[in-house]
């Protein structure tokens, strides 16, 4: 334990966001730099609890008290070693993880929790800055070949783990760039893409092979992969969006969030996107009050929409932690993201009944009604409304992986929610075919994808070699 009395002496401090006036004019990360010396003070707040709930609150089981102690003692190189022992990409989780560890921090019972995510990011950045994060190619190669479908955090974590124990790993990605939702989906103002590129450089130098524009089940036959590789890992995410089946859905200007967000990522990367879906000068309504909706909101601010409303079917959550989710559970409470701070109106208990448009087939209005609480969401008579909308973005979540294509071609069993069913060792109903990340657990978090990628890699190594040193 770093400083025994640290939690009594120091208060929680985290980086400030750049001013709204400044940041809505660019797509750079919203947070300002934070001095490393101050991070050491934050690490001193860790109480090194006998039972560190943060450790189990974190889906990759980051050994948080240990690296807090090392940071406080200025032993950063050891801190990154401990951090990497459980997490392949701490520079990414340190930026975009919602930090369930902090919700579970014991100090959080009566004080603001330890700034765990900030400390994690700072360790990773210090390590990159010092050149401590270098390629770690395997000392020897096995003769085993593993194909990974999908280059999101699950596929990348699995690829790095499997390559490091000597297998020949190829990652097949249908998009033109590697990274899954880290690349196309999560806005640059949350995660600048050079952060992803920097890690990919390490993986390429370690010997992982990447093939882009390689759509398994379409231009890459899945049977060939089965023949040419000793194991196959499906990590294609949960890309089936939930649709809103109301009259007028077919009008121009009604789009899924994931039609909209990746286009802005591409433009930021210097690509030219023909007929880009843009919010500029439009009244925008975002349907869905979650994180994807907030990402659409922040992107619309930067594209200079005329007005932006975000609708949610559920009632407004409480401002404080709801009693149904006591510590150390993830709290049910109102979350205000940086995008909300930037403007727009949030509306709760709203249901959309139809869209209407002009004679050219462009959406012009959204029609809706206020509803009562779940589970019935009963429409409240007399609350019908019509609002102008020239762009509607559907951000209502995802319904699991796209089944047509390689999942259907392999004839894999699905679970009750339509995700790829696996045994506890991540093996699907077909021997030698594994699944991890959102494809297996449904739409989730980056840190869960990393956790699943690591566990699937361990299971694959065990399947191929009969034993494994992967954790
Ligand atoms: C807009 C948005 C914002 C989010 N923000 C956050 C956040 O801030 N923090 C957080 O923790 N989580 C966030 N999430 C959730 C998080 O991004 C996902 O849970 C995580 O990326 C899942 O990782 P994955 O590797 O399973 O799949 P993905 O990241 O979805 O990657 C799957 C990849 O597989 C490829 N693929 C699919 N099928 C094939 C095929 N047949 N052949 C070849 N390639 C294929 C896809 O093109 C894709 O690149 C967000 C999600 C969205 C949609
Ligand atoms: S990965 Fe997420 S949950 Fe784990 S320590 Fe980092 S911020 Fe916390």
Short mmCIF file of C-alpha atoms and ligand atoms in Angstrom, two decimals:
data_model
loop_
_atom_site.label_atom_id
_atom_site.label_comp_id
_atom_site.label_asym_id
_atom_site.label_seq_id
_atom_site.Cartn_x
_atom_site.Cartn_y
_atom_site.Cartn_z
CA UNK A 1 0.00 0.00 0.00
CA UNK A 2 1.37 3.36 -1.05
CA UNK A 3 0.41 6.00 1.49
CA UNK A 4 -1.49 4.65 4.48
CA UNK A 5 -3.31 7.90 5.12
CA UNK A 6 -3.62 8.89 1.45
CA UNK A 7 -7.38 8.37 1.27
CA UNK A 8 -7.84 10.76 4.21
CA UNK A 9 -5.47 13.41 2.92
CA UNK A 10 -6.28 13.69 -0.77
CA UNK A 11 -9.50 14.22 -2.66
CA UNK A 12 -10.34 12.74 -6.03
CA UNK A 13 -9.13 14.80 -8.96
CA UNK A 14 -9.53 13.93 -12.65
CA UNK A 15 -8.71 15.77 -15.88
CA UNK A 16 -10.86 18.68 -16.97
CA UNK A 17 -12.62 18.52 -20.28
CA UNK A 18 -11.65 21.13 -22.88
CA UNK A 19 -14.18 23.98 -23.04
CA UNK A 20 -17.34 23.18 -24.98
CA UNK A 21 -16.80 26.25 -27.18
CA UNK A 22 -13.45 24.85 -28.26
CA UNK A 23 -14.08 21.15 -28.53
CA UNK A 24 -17.26 21.24 -30.64
CA UNK A 25 -15.10 22.62 -33.44
CA UNK A 26 -12.87 19.57 -33.70
CA UNK A 27 -12.83 15.80 -33.26
CA UNK A 28 -9.88 15.61 -30.88
CA UNK A 29 -10.11 13.94 -27.49
CA UNK A 30 -12.23 16.00 -25.11
CA UNK A 31 -10.00 15.61 -22.03
CA UNK A 32 -7.06 17.84 -21.19
CA UNK A 33 -3.69 16.39 -20.20
CA UNK A 34 -3.19 15.65 -16.50
CA UNK A 35 0.24 15.85 -14.82
CA UNK A 36 1.80 12.51 -13.84
CA UNK A 37 2.79 13.83 -10.41
CA UNK A 38 -0.88 14.46 -9.63
CA UNK A 39 -1.69 10.92 -10.77
CA UNK A 40 0.70 9.63 -8.11
CA UNK A 41 -1.32 11.53 -5.51
CA UNK A 42 -4.47 9.92 -6.87
CA UNK A 43 -2.86 6.48 -6.61
CA UNK A 44 -2.04 7.27 -2.96
CA UNK A 45 -5.81 7.28 -2.26
CA UNK A 46 -6.00 3.51 -2.79
CA UNK A 47 -6.58 1.74 0.53
CA UNK A 48 -5.24 -1.64 -0.68
CA UNK A 49 -8.36 -3.29 0.75
CA UNK A 50 -8.19 -6.86 2.00
CA UNK A 51 -10.87 -7.74 -0.51
CA UNK A 52 -10.36 -5.37 -3.45
CA UNK A 53 -13.83 -5.18 -4.96
CA UNK A 54 -12.43 -3.05 -7.81
CA UNK A 55 -10.47 -6.08 -8.93
CA UNK A 56 -13.59 -8.17 -9.39
CA UNK A 57 -15.59 -5.18 -10.66
CA UNK A 58 -13.15 -4.99 -13.58
CA UNK A 59 -14.05 -7.55 -16.31
CA UNK A 60 -10.36 -8.27 -17.06
CA UNK A 61 -9.65 -8.41 -13.30
CA UNK A 62 -6.98 -5.74 -13.49
CA UNK A 63 -4.78 -5.99 -10.38
CA UNK A 64 -5.61 -2.43 -9.46
CA UNK A 65 -4.24 -2.07 -5.89
CA UNK A 66 -0.85 -3.40 -7.03
CA UNK A 67 -0.40 -0.89 -9.80
CA UNK A 68 -1.75 1.93 -7.66
CA UNK A 69 0.97 1.15 -5.15
CA UNK A 70 3.66 1.03 -7.87
CA UNK A 71 2.53 4.35 -9.32
CA UNK A 72 2.61 6.01 -5.91
CA UNK A 73 6.16 4.69 -5.47
CA UNK A 74 7.13 6.03 -8.91
CA UNK A 75 7.80 2.52 -10.24
CA UNK A 76 5.97 2.98 -13.54
CA UNK A 77 7.81 0.31 -15.51
CA UNK A 78 6.69 -2.37 -13.06
CA UNK A 79 3.20 -0.86 -13.08
CA UNK A 80 2.83 -1.37 -16.85
CA UNK A 81 4.06 -4.95 -16.49
CA UNK A 82 1.36 -5.70 -13.90
CA UNK A 83 -1.25 -3.88 -15.97
CA UNK A 84 -0.37 -5.75 -19.17
CA UNK A 85 -0.57 -9.06 -17.34
CA UNK A 86 -4.37 -8.77 -17.41
CA UNK A 87 -5.15 -6.20 -20.11
CA UNK A 88 -3.72 -6.04 -23.65
CA UNK A 89 -4.95 -2.52 -24.37
CA UNK A 90 -4.98 -0.36 -21.21
CA UNK A 91 -4.45 2.80 -23.26
CA UNK A 92 -7.90 2.11 -24.74
CA UNK A 93 -9.81 1.04 -21.63
CA UNK A 94 -8.11 3.90 -19.79
CA UNK A 95 -9.94 6.21 -22.20
CA UNK A 96 -13.32 4.66 -22.96
CA UNK A 97 -14.13 2.11 -20.29
CA UNK A 98 -17.15 3.15 -18.18
CA UNK A 99 -15.03 1.97 -15.22
CA UNK A 100 -17.18 -0.52 -13.34
CA UNK A 101 -14.07 -0.85 -11.12
CA UNK A 102 -14.68 2.65 -9.78
CA UNK A 103 -18.34 1.83 -9.06
CA UNK A 104 -17.03 -1.11 -6.98
CA UNK A 105 -14.16 0.78 -5.23
CA UNK A 106 -14.51 0.43 -1.43
CA UNK A 107 -13.61 4.08 -0.93
CA UNK A 108 -16.70 4.82 -3.03
CA UNK A 109 -18.95 3.74 -0.14
CA UNK A 110 -18.53 7.10 1.58
CA UNK A 111 -16.04 9.10 -0.55
CA UNK A 112 -15.46 9.62 -4.25
CA UNK A 113 -13.74 6.44 -5.55
CA UNK A 114 -10.09 6.15 -6.56
CA UNK A 115 -9.52 7.53 -10.08
CA UNK A 116 -8.61 4.07 -11.36
CA UNK A 117 -9.26 4.66 -15.04
CA UNK A 118 -7.10 7.80 -15.08
CA UNK A 119 -4.26 5.93 -13.40
CA UNK A 120 -4.58 3.09 -15.93
CA UNK A 121 -4.41 5.50 -18.88
CA UNK A 122 -1.46 7.35 -17.39
CA UNK A 123 0.53 4.15 -16.82
CA UNK A 124 -0.06 3.15 -20.45
CA UNK A 125 0.84 6.59 -21.82
CA UNK A 126 3.97 6.80 -19.70
CA UNK A 127 5.01 3.37 -20.97
CA UNK A 128 4.47 4.29 -24.62
CA UNK A 129 6.29 7.58 -24.05
CA UNK A 130 9.29 5.86 -22.48
CA UNK A 131 9.45 3.22 -25.24
CA UNK A 132 8.68 0.42 -22.80
CA UNK A 133 5.95 -0.96 -25.04
CA UNK A 134 7.94 -2.78 -27.68
CA UNK A 135 7.04 -5.76 -29.86
CA UNK A 136 7.10 -9.07 -27.97
CA UNK A 137 7.41 -11.69 -30.72
CA UNK A 138 7.31 -15.32 -29.62
CA UNK A 139 10.63 -17.02 -28.87
CA UNK A 140 9.57 -20.03 -30.95
CA UNK A 141 6.77 -20.80 -33.37
CA UNK A 142 4.37 -23.75 -33.23
CA UNK A 143 3.07 -25.22 -36.47
CA UNK A 144 -0.51 -24.21 -35.62
CA UNK A 145 -2.51 -21.69 -37.61
CA UNK A 146 -5.42 -19.72 -36.19
CA UNK A 147 -7.89 -17.61 -38.19
CA UNK A 148 -9.73 -14.83 -36.42
CA UNK A 149 -12.84 -13.28 -37.96
CA UNK A 150 -13.18 -9.65 -36.91
CA UNK A 151 -10.62 -7.11 -35.72
CA UNK A 152 -12.46 -5.47 -32.81
CA UNK A 153 -11.05 -5.59 -29.28
CA UNK A 154 -12.04 -9.28 -28.86
CA UNK A 155 -10.28 -10.39 -32.06
CA UNK A 156 -7.25 -8.19 -31.38
CA UNK A 157 -6.78 -9.36 -27.78
CA UNK A 158 -7.10 -13.01 -28.87
CA UNK A 159 -4.68 -12.44 -31.76
CA UNK A 160 -2.03 -10.89 -29.54
CA UNK A 161 -2.30 -13.65 -26.95
CA UNK A 162 -2.21 -16.51 -29.46
CA UNK A 163 0.65 -15.00 -31.43
CA UNK A 164 2.71 -14.53 -28.29
CA UNK A 165 2.55 -18.26 -27.56
CA UNK A 166 3.84 -18.98 -31.04
CA UNK A 167 0.80 -19.70 -33.21
CA UNK A 168 0.47 -18.24 -36.69
CA UNK A 169 -2.44 -15.86 -36.46
CA UNK A 170 -4.32 -14.17 -39.29
CA UNK A 171 -7.10 -11.68 -38.58
CA UNK A 172 -9.73 -11.30 -41.33
CA UNK A 173 -11.60 -7.99 -41.32
CA UNK A 174 -14.35 -7.04 -43.77
CA UNK A 175 -13.79 -3.30 -43.33
CA UNK A 176 -10.98 -1.37 -45.01
CA UNK A 177 -9.23 -0.69 -41.70
CA UNK A 178 -8.51 -2.72 -38.59
CA UNK A 179 -10.08 -2.06 -35.18
CA UNK A 180 -13.80 -2.97 -35.25
CA UNK A 181 -15.84 -0.44 -33.29
CA UNK A 182 -12.63 1.10 -31.92
CA UNK A 183 -12.03 2.28 -35.50
CA UNK A 184 -15.50 2.66 -36.96
CA UNK A 185 -18.20 3.54 -34.46
CA UNK A 186 -16.57 5.07 -31.40
CA UNK A 187 -16.07 8.75 -32.27
CA UNK A 188 -12.58 10.21 -32.48
CA UNK A 189 -13.40 12.68 -29.69
CA UNK A 190 -13.56 9.67 -27.34
CA UNK A 191 -10.74 7.68 -28.92
CA UNK A 192 -8.34 9.21 -31.43
CA UNK A 193 -7.38 6.60 -33.98
CA UNK A 194 -3.62 6.97 -33.72
CA UNK A 195 -4.05 5.29 -30.31
CA UNK A 196 -5.35 2.20 -32.12
CA UNK A 197 -2.69 2.44 -34.87
CA UNK A 198 0.11 2.58 -32.31
CA UNK A 199 -0.98 -0.72 -30.78
CA UNK A 200 -1.50 -2.31 -34.21
CA UNK A 201 2.10 -1.44 -35.12
CA UNK A 202 3.23 -3.45 -32.13
CA UNK A 203 1.06 -6.41 -33.14
CA UNK A 204 2.24 -6.37 -36.74
CA UNK A 205 5.86 -6.28 -35.56
CA UNK A 206 5.08 -9.27 -33.32
CA UNK A 207 3.96 -11.23 -36.38
CA UNK A 208 0.15 -11.01 -36.40
CA UNK A 209 -1.14 -10.90 -40.00
CA UNK A 210 -4.10 -8.72 -40.92
CA UNK A 211 -6.26 -8.98 -44.02
CA UNK A 212 -8.68 -6.15 -44.65
CA UNK A 213 -11.67 -6.16 -47.05
CA UNK A 214 -11.80 -9.86 -46.25
CA UNK A 215 -15.46 -10.68 -45.56
CA UNK A 216 -15.61 -14.23 -44.23
CA UNK A 217 -18.68 -15.95 -45.61
CA UNK A 218 -18.62 -13.67 -48.66
CA UNK A 219 -15.32 -13.06 -50.48
CA UNK A 220 -13.44 -15.37 -48.07
CA UNK A 221 -15.13 -18.81 -48.01
CA UNK A 222 -15.48 -20.07 -44.47
CA UNK A 223 -14.87 -23.68 -45.64
CA UNK A 224 -11.43 -22.67 -46.83
CA UNK A 225 -10.59 -21.24 -43.41
CA UNK A 226 -11.76 -24.47 -41.82
CA UNK A 227 -9.42 -26.42 -44.12
CA UNK A 228 -6.40 -24.11 -43.92
CA UNK A 229 -6.42 -23.30 -40.20
CA UNK A 230 -6.28 -25.44 -37.08
CA UNK A 231 -8.76 -23.27 -35.21
CA UNK A 232 -11.21 -20.52 -36.07
CA UNK A 233 -12.32 -17.72 -33.72
CA UNK A 234 -15.45 -15.76 -34.55
CA UNK A 235 -15.20 -12.23 -33.17
CA UNK A 236 -17.41 -10.36 -35.61
CA UNK A 237 -19.26 -8.27 -33.02
CA UNK A 238 -23.02 -7.75 -32.66
CA UNK A 239 -23.77 -5.76 -35.78
CA UNK A 240 -27.50 -6.43 -36.13
CA UNK A 241 -29.14 -3.10 -35.18
CA UNK A 242 -32.57 -2.90 -33.54
CA UNK A 243 -34.94 -1.32 -36.04
CA UNK A 244 -37.96 0.89 -35.46
CA UNK A 245 -40.82 -0.57 -37.43
CA UNK A 246 -43.19 2.38 -37.74
CA UNK A 247 -44.81 3.96 -40.81
CA UNK A 248 -42.37 6.22 -42.66
CA UNK A 249 -39.26 4.29 -41.59
CA UNK A 250 -38.31 4.02 -45.28
CA UNK A 251 -38.08 7.82 -45.74
CA UNK A 252 -34.72 9.31 -46.72
CA UNK A 253 -32.95 10.75 -43.69
CA UNK A 254 -33.87 7.96 -41.25
CA UNK A 255 -30.65 6.06 -40.55
CA UNK A 256 -29.12 3.61 -38.13
CA UNK A 257 -26.46 5.19 -35.89
CA UNK A 258 -23.92 2.81 -37.36
CA UNK A 259 -24.62 4.13 -40.86
CA UNK A 260 -23.83 7.62 -39.57
CA UNK A 261 -20.95 7.33 -37.09
CA UNK A 262 -18.40 5.38 -39.19
CA UNK A 263 -18.71 7.91 -42.00
CA UNK A 264 -17.42 10.64 -39.71
CA UNK A 265 -14.57 8.36 -38.54
CA UNK A 266 -13.65 7.91 -42.20
CA UNK A 267 -13.76 11.63 -42.94
CA UNK A 268 -11.55 12.25 -39.90
CA UNK A 269 -9.14 9.67 -41.29
CA UNK A 270 -8.88 11.71 -44.50
CA UNK A 271 -11.24 9.65 -46.67
CA UNK A 272 -13.73 11.19 -49.04
CA UNK A 273 -17.22 9.90 -48.29
CA UNK A 274 -19.69 10.35 -51.15
CA UNK A 275 -23.10 11.64 -49.98
CA UNK A 276 -22.07 11.65 -46.35
CA UNK A 277 -25.03 11.61 -43.95
CA UNK A 278 -24.62 14.96 -42.22
CA UNK A 279 -26.47 16.79 -39.48
CA UNK A 280 -25.32 20.23 -40.65
CA UNK A 281 -28.16 22.77 -40.49
CA UNK A 282 -30.75 20.08 -39.72
CA UNK A 283 -33.19 19.40 -36.93
CA UNK A 284 -31.96 16.05 -35.67
CA UNK A 285 -33.74 13.51 -33.49
CA UNK A 286 -31.71 10.68 -32.01
CA UNK A 287 -33.84 7.76 -30.88
CA UNK A 288 -32.10 5.94 -28.04
CA UNK A 289 -30.78 7.45 -24.82
CA UNK A 290 -27.70 5.27 -24.40
CA UNK A 291 -24.03 5.61 -25.24
CA UNK A 292 -24.43 5.16 -28.98
CA UNK A 293 -27.04 7.91 -28.91
CA UNK A 294 -24.62 10.14 -26.96
CA UNK A 295 -21.94 9.45 -29.58
CA UNK A 296 -24.38 10.52 -32.30
CA UNK A 297 -25.15 13.64 -30.26
CA UNK A 298 -21.48 14.66 -29.96
CA UNK A 299 -20.97 14.04 -33.68
CA UNK A 300 -24.05 16.13 -34.57
CA UNK A 301 -22.75 19.01 -32.41
CA UNK A 302 -19.50 18.94 -34.35
CA UNK A 303 -21.35 18.83 -37.67
CA UNK A 304 -23.31 21.92 -36.52
CA UNK A 305 -26.87 20.67 -36.46
CA UNK A 306 -29.63 23.26 -36.13
CA UNK A 307 -31.24 21.46 -33.18
CA UNK A 308 -30.71 18.06 -31.57
CA UNK A 309 -33.09 16.05 -29.42
CA UNK A 310 -32.35 12.68 -27.89
CA UNK A 311 -35.36 10.47 -27.13
CA UNK A 312 -35.49 7.57 -24.71
CA UNK A 313 -38.39 5.18 -24.12
CA UNK A 314 -37.47 4.55 -20.48
CA UNK A 315 -38.25 7.11 -17.76
CA UNK A 316 -35.44 9.38 -16.55
CA UNK A 317 -33.17 7.51 -14.13
CA UNK A 318 -32.50 9.02 -10.69
CA UNK A 319 -29.66 11.55 -10.32
CA UNK A 320 -28.22 9.53 -7.41
CA UNK A 321 -27.52 5.77 -7.34
CA UNK A 322 -30.88 3.90 -7.35
CA UNK A 323 -31.40 1.73 -4.21
CA UNK A 324 -31.90 -1.34 -6.43
CA UNK A 325 -28.21 -1.11 -7.42
CA UNK A 326 -26.33 -0.58 -4.14
CA UNK A 327 -22.51 -0.56 -3.97
CA UNK A 328 -20.59 -2.45 -5.42
CA UNK A 329 -23.05 -2.95 -8.29
CA UNK A 330 -22.99 -0.82 -11.42
CA UNK A 331 -25.31 2.03 -10.40
CA UNK A 332 -28.58 2.74 -12.14
CA UNK A 333 -28.43 6.54 -12.33
CA UNK A 334 -28.55 9.41 -14.78
CA UNK A 335 -25.33 9.68 -16.78
CA UNK A 336 -24.25 12.91 -18.32
CA UNK A 337 -21.60 12.36 -20.97
CA UNK A 338 -19.40 15.02 -22.51
CA UNK A 339 -21.77 15.12 -25.49
CA UNK A 340 -24.70 16.04 -23.23
CA UNK A 341 -22.66 18.84 -21.69
CA UNK A 342 -22.22 20.20 -25.22
CA UNK A 343 -25.94 20.77 -25.71
CA UNK A 344 -29.09 19.20 -27.11
CA UNK A 345 -32.30 18.25 -25.31
CA UNK A 346 -32.90 14.93 -23.63
CA UNK A 347 -36.45 13.62 -23.52
CA UNK A 348 -37.59 10.58 -21.54
CA UNK A 349 -40.62 8.28 -21.79
CA UNK A 350 -41.03 9.05 -25.48
CA UNK A 351 -42.34 6.64 -28.12
CA UNK A 352 -42.25 7.28 -31.85
CA UNK A 353 -45.42 6.41 -33.75
CA UNK A 354 -44.53 7.42 -37.31
CA UNK A 355 -42.44 9.59 -39.60
CA UNK A 356 -43.83 11.80 -42.34
CA UNK A 357 -41.98 13.37 -45.22
CA UNK A 358 -42.14 15.65 -48.24
CA UNK A 359 -43.04 14.81 -51.82
CA UNK A 360 -39.41 13.80 -52.57
CA UNK A 361 -39.49 11.15 -49.86
CA UNK A 362 -37.33 13.02 -47.33
CA UNK A 363 -38.25 12.77 -43.66
CA UNK A 364 -39.68 16.02 -42.30
CA UNK A 365 -41.49 15.19 -39.05
CA UNK A 366 -41.43 12.70 -36.24
CA UNK A 367 -44.77 11.90 -34.59
CA UNK A 368 -44.82 10.44 -31.12
CA UNK A 369 -46.53 10.09 -27.79
CA UNK A 370 -45.41 10.07 -24.19
CA UNK A 371 -45.60 6.71 -22.45
CA UNK A 372 -45.88 5.36 -18.92
CA UNK A 373 -43.25 3.30 -17.13
CA UNK A 374 -42.05 -0.20 -18.10
CA UNK A 375 -42.97 -2.94 -18.63
CA UNK A 376 -46.13 -1.72 -20.34
CA UNK A 377 -45.00 1.68 -21.67
CA UNK A 378 -48.67 2.59 -22.00
CA UNK A 379 -49.30 5.59 -24.27
CA UNK A 380 -50.58 8.56 -22.28
CA UNK A 381 -53.68 9.95 -24.03
CA UNK A 382 -53.45 13.61 -24.97
CA UNK A 383 -49.63 13.66 -25.08
CA UNK A 384 -49.28 13.14 -28.83
CA UNK A 385 -46.71 15.45 -30.45
CA UNK A 386 -45.10 16.25 -33.78
CA UNK A 387 -41.56 17.56 -34.12
CA UNK A 388 -39.58 18.72 -37.14
CA UNK A 389 -36.78 16.36 -38.09
CA UNK A 390 -34.72 16.29 -41.26
CA UNK A 391 -32.39 13.65 -39.84
CA UNK A 392 -33.38 10.79 -37.54
CA UNK A 393 -30.74 8.51 -36.08
CA UNK A 394 -31.77 5.14 -34.67
CA UNK A 395 -29.55 4.21 -31.71
CA UNK A 396 -31.69 1.63 -29.97
CA UNK A 397 -29.12 -1.06 -29.44
CA UNK A 398 -28.20 -4.25 -31.25
CA UNK A 399 -29.77 -7.67 -31.62
CA UNK A 400 -26.65 -9.80 -31.67
CA UNK A 401 -24.42 -10.88 -34.53
CA UNK A 402 -25.45 -10.92 -38.18
CA UNK A 403 -26.41 -14.58 -38.68
CA UNK A 404 -26.49 -14.67 -42.48
CA UNK A 405 -22.99 -15.40 -43.75
CA UNK A 406 -20.42 -17.40 -41.86
CA UNK A 407 -22.56 -18.21 -38.78
CA UNK A 408 -25.32 -19.73 -40.93
CA UNK A 409 -22.87 -21.36 -43.31
CA UNK A 410 -21.20 -23.12 -40.39
CA UNK A 411 -24.61 -24.10 -39.02
CA UNK A 412 -23.68 -22.94 -35.51
CA UNK A 413 -26.06 -23.24 -32.59
CA UNK A 414 -27.28 -19.93 -31.18
CA UNK A 415 -28.29 -19.12 -27.62
CA UNK A 416 -31.75 -17.84 -26.64
CA UNK A 417 -30.72 -14.28 -27.54
CA UNK A 418 -29.40 -15.21 -30.97
CA UNK A 419 -25.71 -14.97 -30.06
CA UNK A 420 -23.26 -17.74 -30.95
CA UNK A 421 -23.65 -20.38 -28.23
CA UNK A 422 -20.45 -21.77 -26.75
CA UNK A 423 -19.42 -24.12 -23.98
CA UNK A 424 -17.51 -22.67 -20.98
CA UNK A 425 -14.33 -22.96 -23.09
CA UNK A 426 -15.64 -20.60 -25.73
CA UNK A 427 -16.04 -23.47 -28.25
CA UNK A 428 -19.13 -23.29 -30.42
CA UNK A 429 -21.25 -26.28 -31.42
CA UNK A 430 -18.60 -27.04 -34.07
CA UNK A 431 -15.30 -28.44 -32.73
CA UNK A 432 -12.39 -26.11 -33.43
CA UNK A 433 -14.67 -23.10 -33.98
CA UNK A 434 -14.67 -20.64 -31.09
CA UNK A 435 -16.50 -17.35 -30.44
CA UNK A 436 -15.73 -14.30 -28.28
CA UNK A 437 -16.80 -10.74 -27.65
CA UNK A 438 -20.12 -9.25 -28.73
CA UNK A 439 -20.72 -12.18 -31.12
CA UNK A 440 -20.92 -14.44 -28.06
CA UNK A 441 -22.28 -12.19 -25.30
CA UNK A 442 -24.27 -9.62 -27.29
CA UNK A 443 -23.58 -5.88 -27.40
CA UNK A 444 -21.36 -5.09 -24.45
CA UNK A 445 -18.18 -3.19 -23.60
CA UNK A 446 -14.63 -2.98 -24.90
CA UNK A 447 -13.26 -4.33 -21.63
CA UNK A 448 -15.56 -7.36 -21.86
CA UNK A 449 -14.44 -7.95 -25.45
CA UNK A 450 -10.80 -7.90 -24.30
CA UNK A 451 -11.63 -10.27 -21.46
CA UNK A 452 -13.43 -12.68 -23.81
CA UNK A 453 -10.66 -12.48 -26.43
CA UNK A 454 -8.08 -13.42 -23.80
CA UNK A 455 -10.16 -16.29 -22.41
CA UNK A 456 -10.92 -17.63 -25.89
CA UNK A 457 -7.19 -17.46 -26.74
CA UNK A 458 -6.41 -19.52 -23.65
CA UNK A 459 -9.06 -22.08 -24.61
CA UNK A 460 -7.75 -22.27 -28.20
CA UNK A 461 -4.17 -22.75 -27.02
CA UNK A 462 -5.32 -25.53 -24.72
CA UNK A 463 -7.30 -27.13 -27.57
CA UNK A 464 -4.32 -26.97 -29.93
CA UNK A 465 -1.50 -27.89 -27.54
CA UNK A 466 -3.09 -29.80 -24.65
CA UNK A 467 -1.70 -27.28 -22.15
CA UNK A 468 -1.35 -23.51 -21.94
CA UNK A 469 0.49 -20.81 -20.05
CA UNK A 470 -1.99 -18.13 -21.10
CA UNK A 471 -4.04 -16.57 -18.32
C1 LIG B 1 -21.16 3.69 -31.27
C2 LIG B 1 -20.63 2.79 -30.19
C3 LIG B 1 -19.90 3.35 -29.15
C4 LIG B 1 -19.40 2.53 -28.15
N1 LIG B 1 -18.68 3.12 -27.15
C5 LIG B 1 -18.15 2.34 -26.19
C6 LIG B 1 -17.37 2.90 -25.16
O1 LIG B 1 -17.18 4.12 -25.10
N2 LIG B 1 -16.83 2.08 -24.23
C7 LIG B 1 -17.01 0.73 -24.26
O2 LIG B 1 -16.48 0.02 -23.41
N3 LIG B 1 -17.76 0.16 -25.22
C8 LIG B 1 -18.33 0.93 -26.19
N4 LIG B 1 -19.10 0.36 -27.16
C9 LIG B 1 -19.23 -1.11 -27.19
C10 LIG B 1 -17.93 -1.75 -27.74
O3 LIG B 1 -17.42 -0.98 -28.80
C11 LIG B 1 -18.15 -3.18 -28.16
O4 LIG B 1 -18.71 -3.90 -27.07
C12 LIG B 1 -16.83 -3.85 -28.57
O5 LIG B 1 -16.21 -3.12 -29.60
C13 LIG B 1 -17.08 -5.28 -29.02
O6 LIG B 1 -15.88 -5.82 -29.50
P1 LIG B 1 -15.86 -7.03 -30.52
O7 LIG B 1 -14.42 -7.29 -30.81
O8 LIG B 1 -16.67 -8.15 -29.99
O9 LIG B 1 -16.61 -6.54 -31.82
P2 LIG B 1 -16.49 -5.24 -32.75
O10 LIG B 1 -15.71 -4.15 -32.12
O11 LIG B 1 -17.88 -4.95 -33.19
O12 LIG B 1 -15.64 -5.76 -33.99
C14 LIG B 1 -16.14 -6.74 -34.86
C15 LIG B 1 -15.42 -6.64 -36.19
O13 LIG B 1 -15.70 -7.81 -36.95
C16 LIG B 1 -15.86 -7.46 -38.31
N5 LIG B 1 -16.64 -8.51 -38.94
C17 LIG B 1 -17.92 -8.89 -38.67
N6 LIG B 1 -18.27 -9.95 -39.43
C18 LIG B 1 -17.21 -10.23 -40.21
C19 LIG B 1 -16.97 -11.21 -41.22
N7 LIG B 1 -17.90 -12.12 -41.55
N8 LIG B 1 -15.76 -11.23 -41.85
C20 LIG B 1 -14.79 -10.32 -41.50
N9 LIG B 1 -14.97 -9.36 -40.55
C21 LIG B 1 -16.16 -9.33 -39.91
C22 LIG B 1 -16.57 -6.13 -38.25
O14 LIG B 1 -16.40 -5.40 -39.45
C23 LIG B 1 -15.87 -5.48 -37.05
O15 LIG B 1 -14.75 -4.75 -37.49
C24 LIG B 1 -19.64 1.15 -28.17
C25 LIG B 1 -20.41 0.59 -29.19
C26 LIG B 1 -20.91 1.41 -30.20
C27 LIG B 1 -21.75 0.81 -31.29
S1 LIG B 2 -10.49 -1.84 -17.69
FE1 LIG B 2 -12.25 -0.61 -17.02
S2 LIG B 2 -13.02 -1.69 -15.20
FE2 LIG B 2 -10.92 -2.44 -15.56
S3 LIG B 2 -9.54 -1.09 -14.33
FE3 LIG B 2 -9.69 -0.17 -16.38
S4 LIG B 2 -11.34 1.33 -16.22
FE4 LIG B 2 -11.56 -0.09 -14.47
#
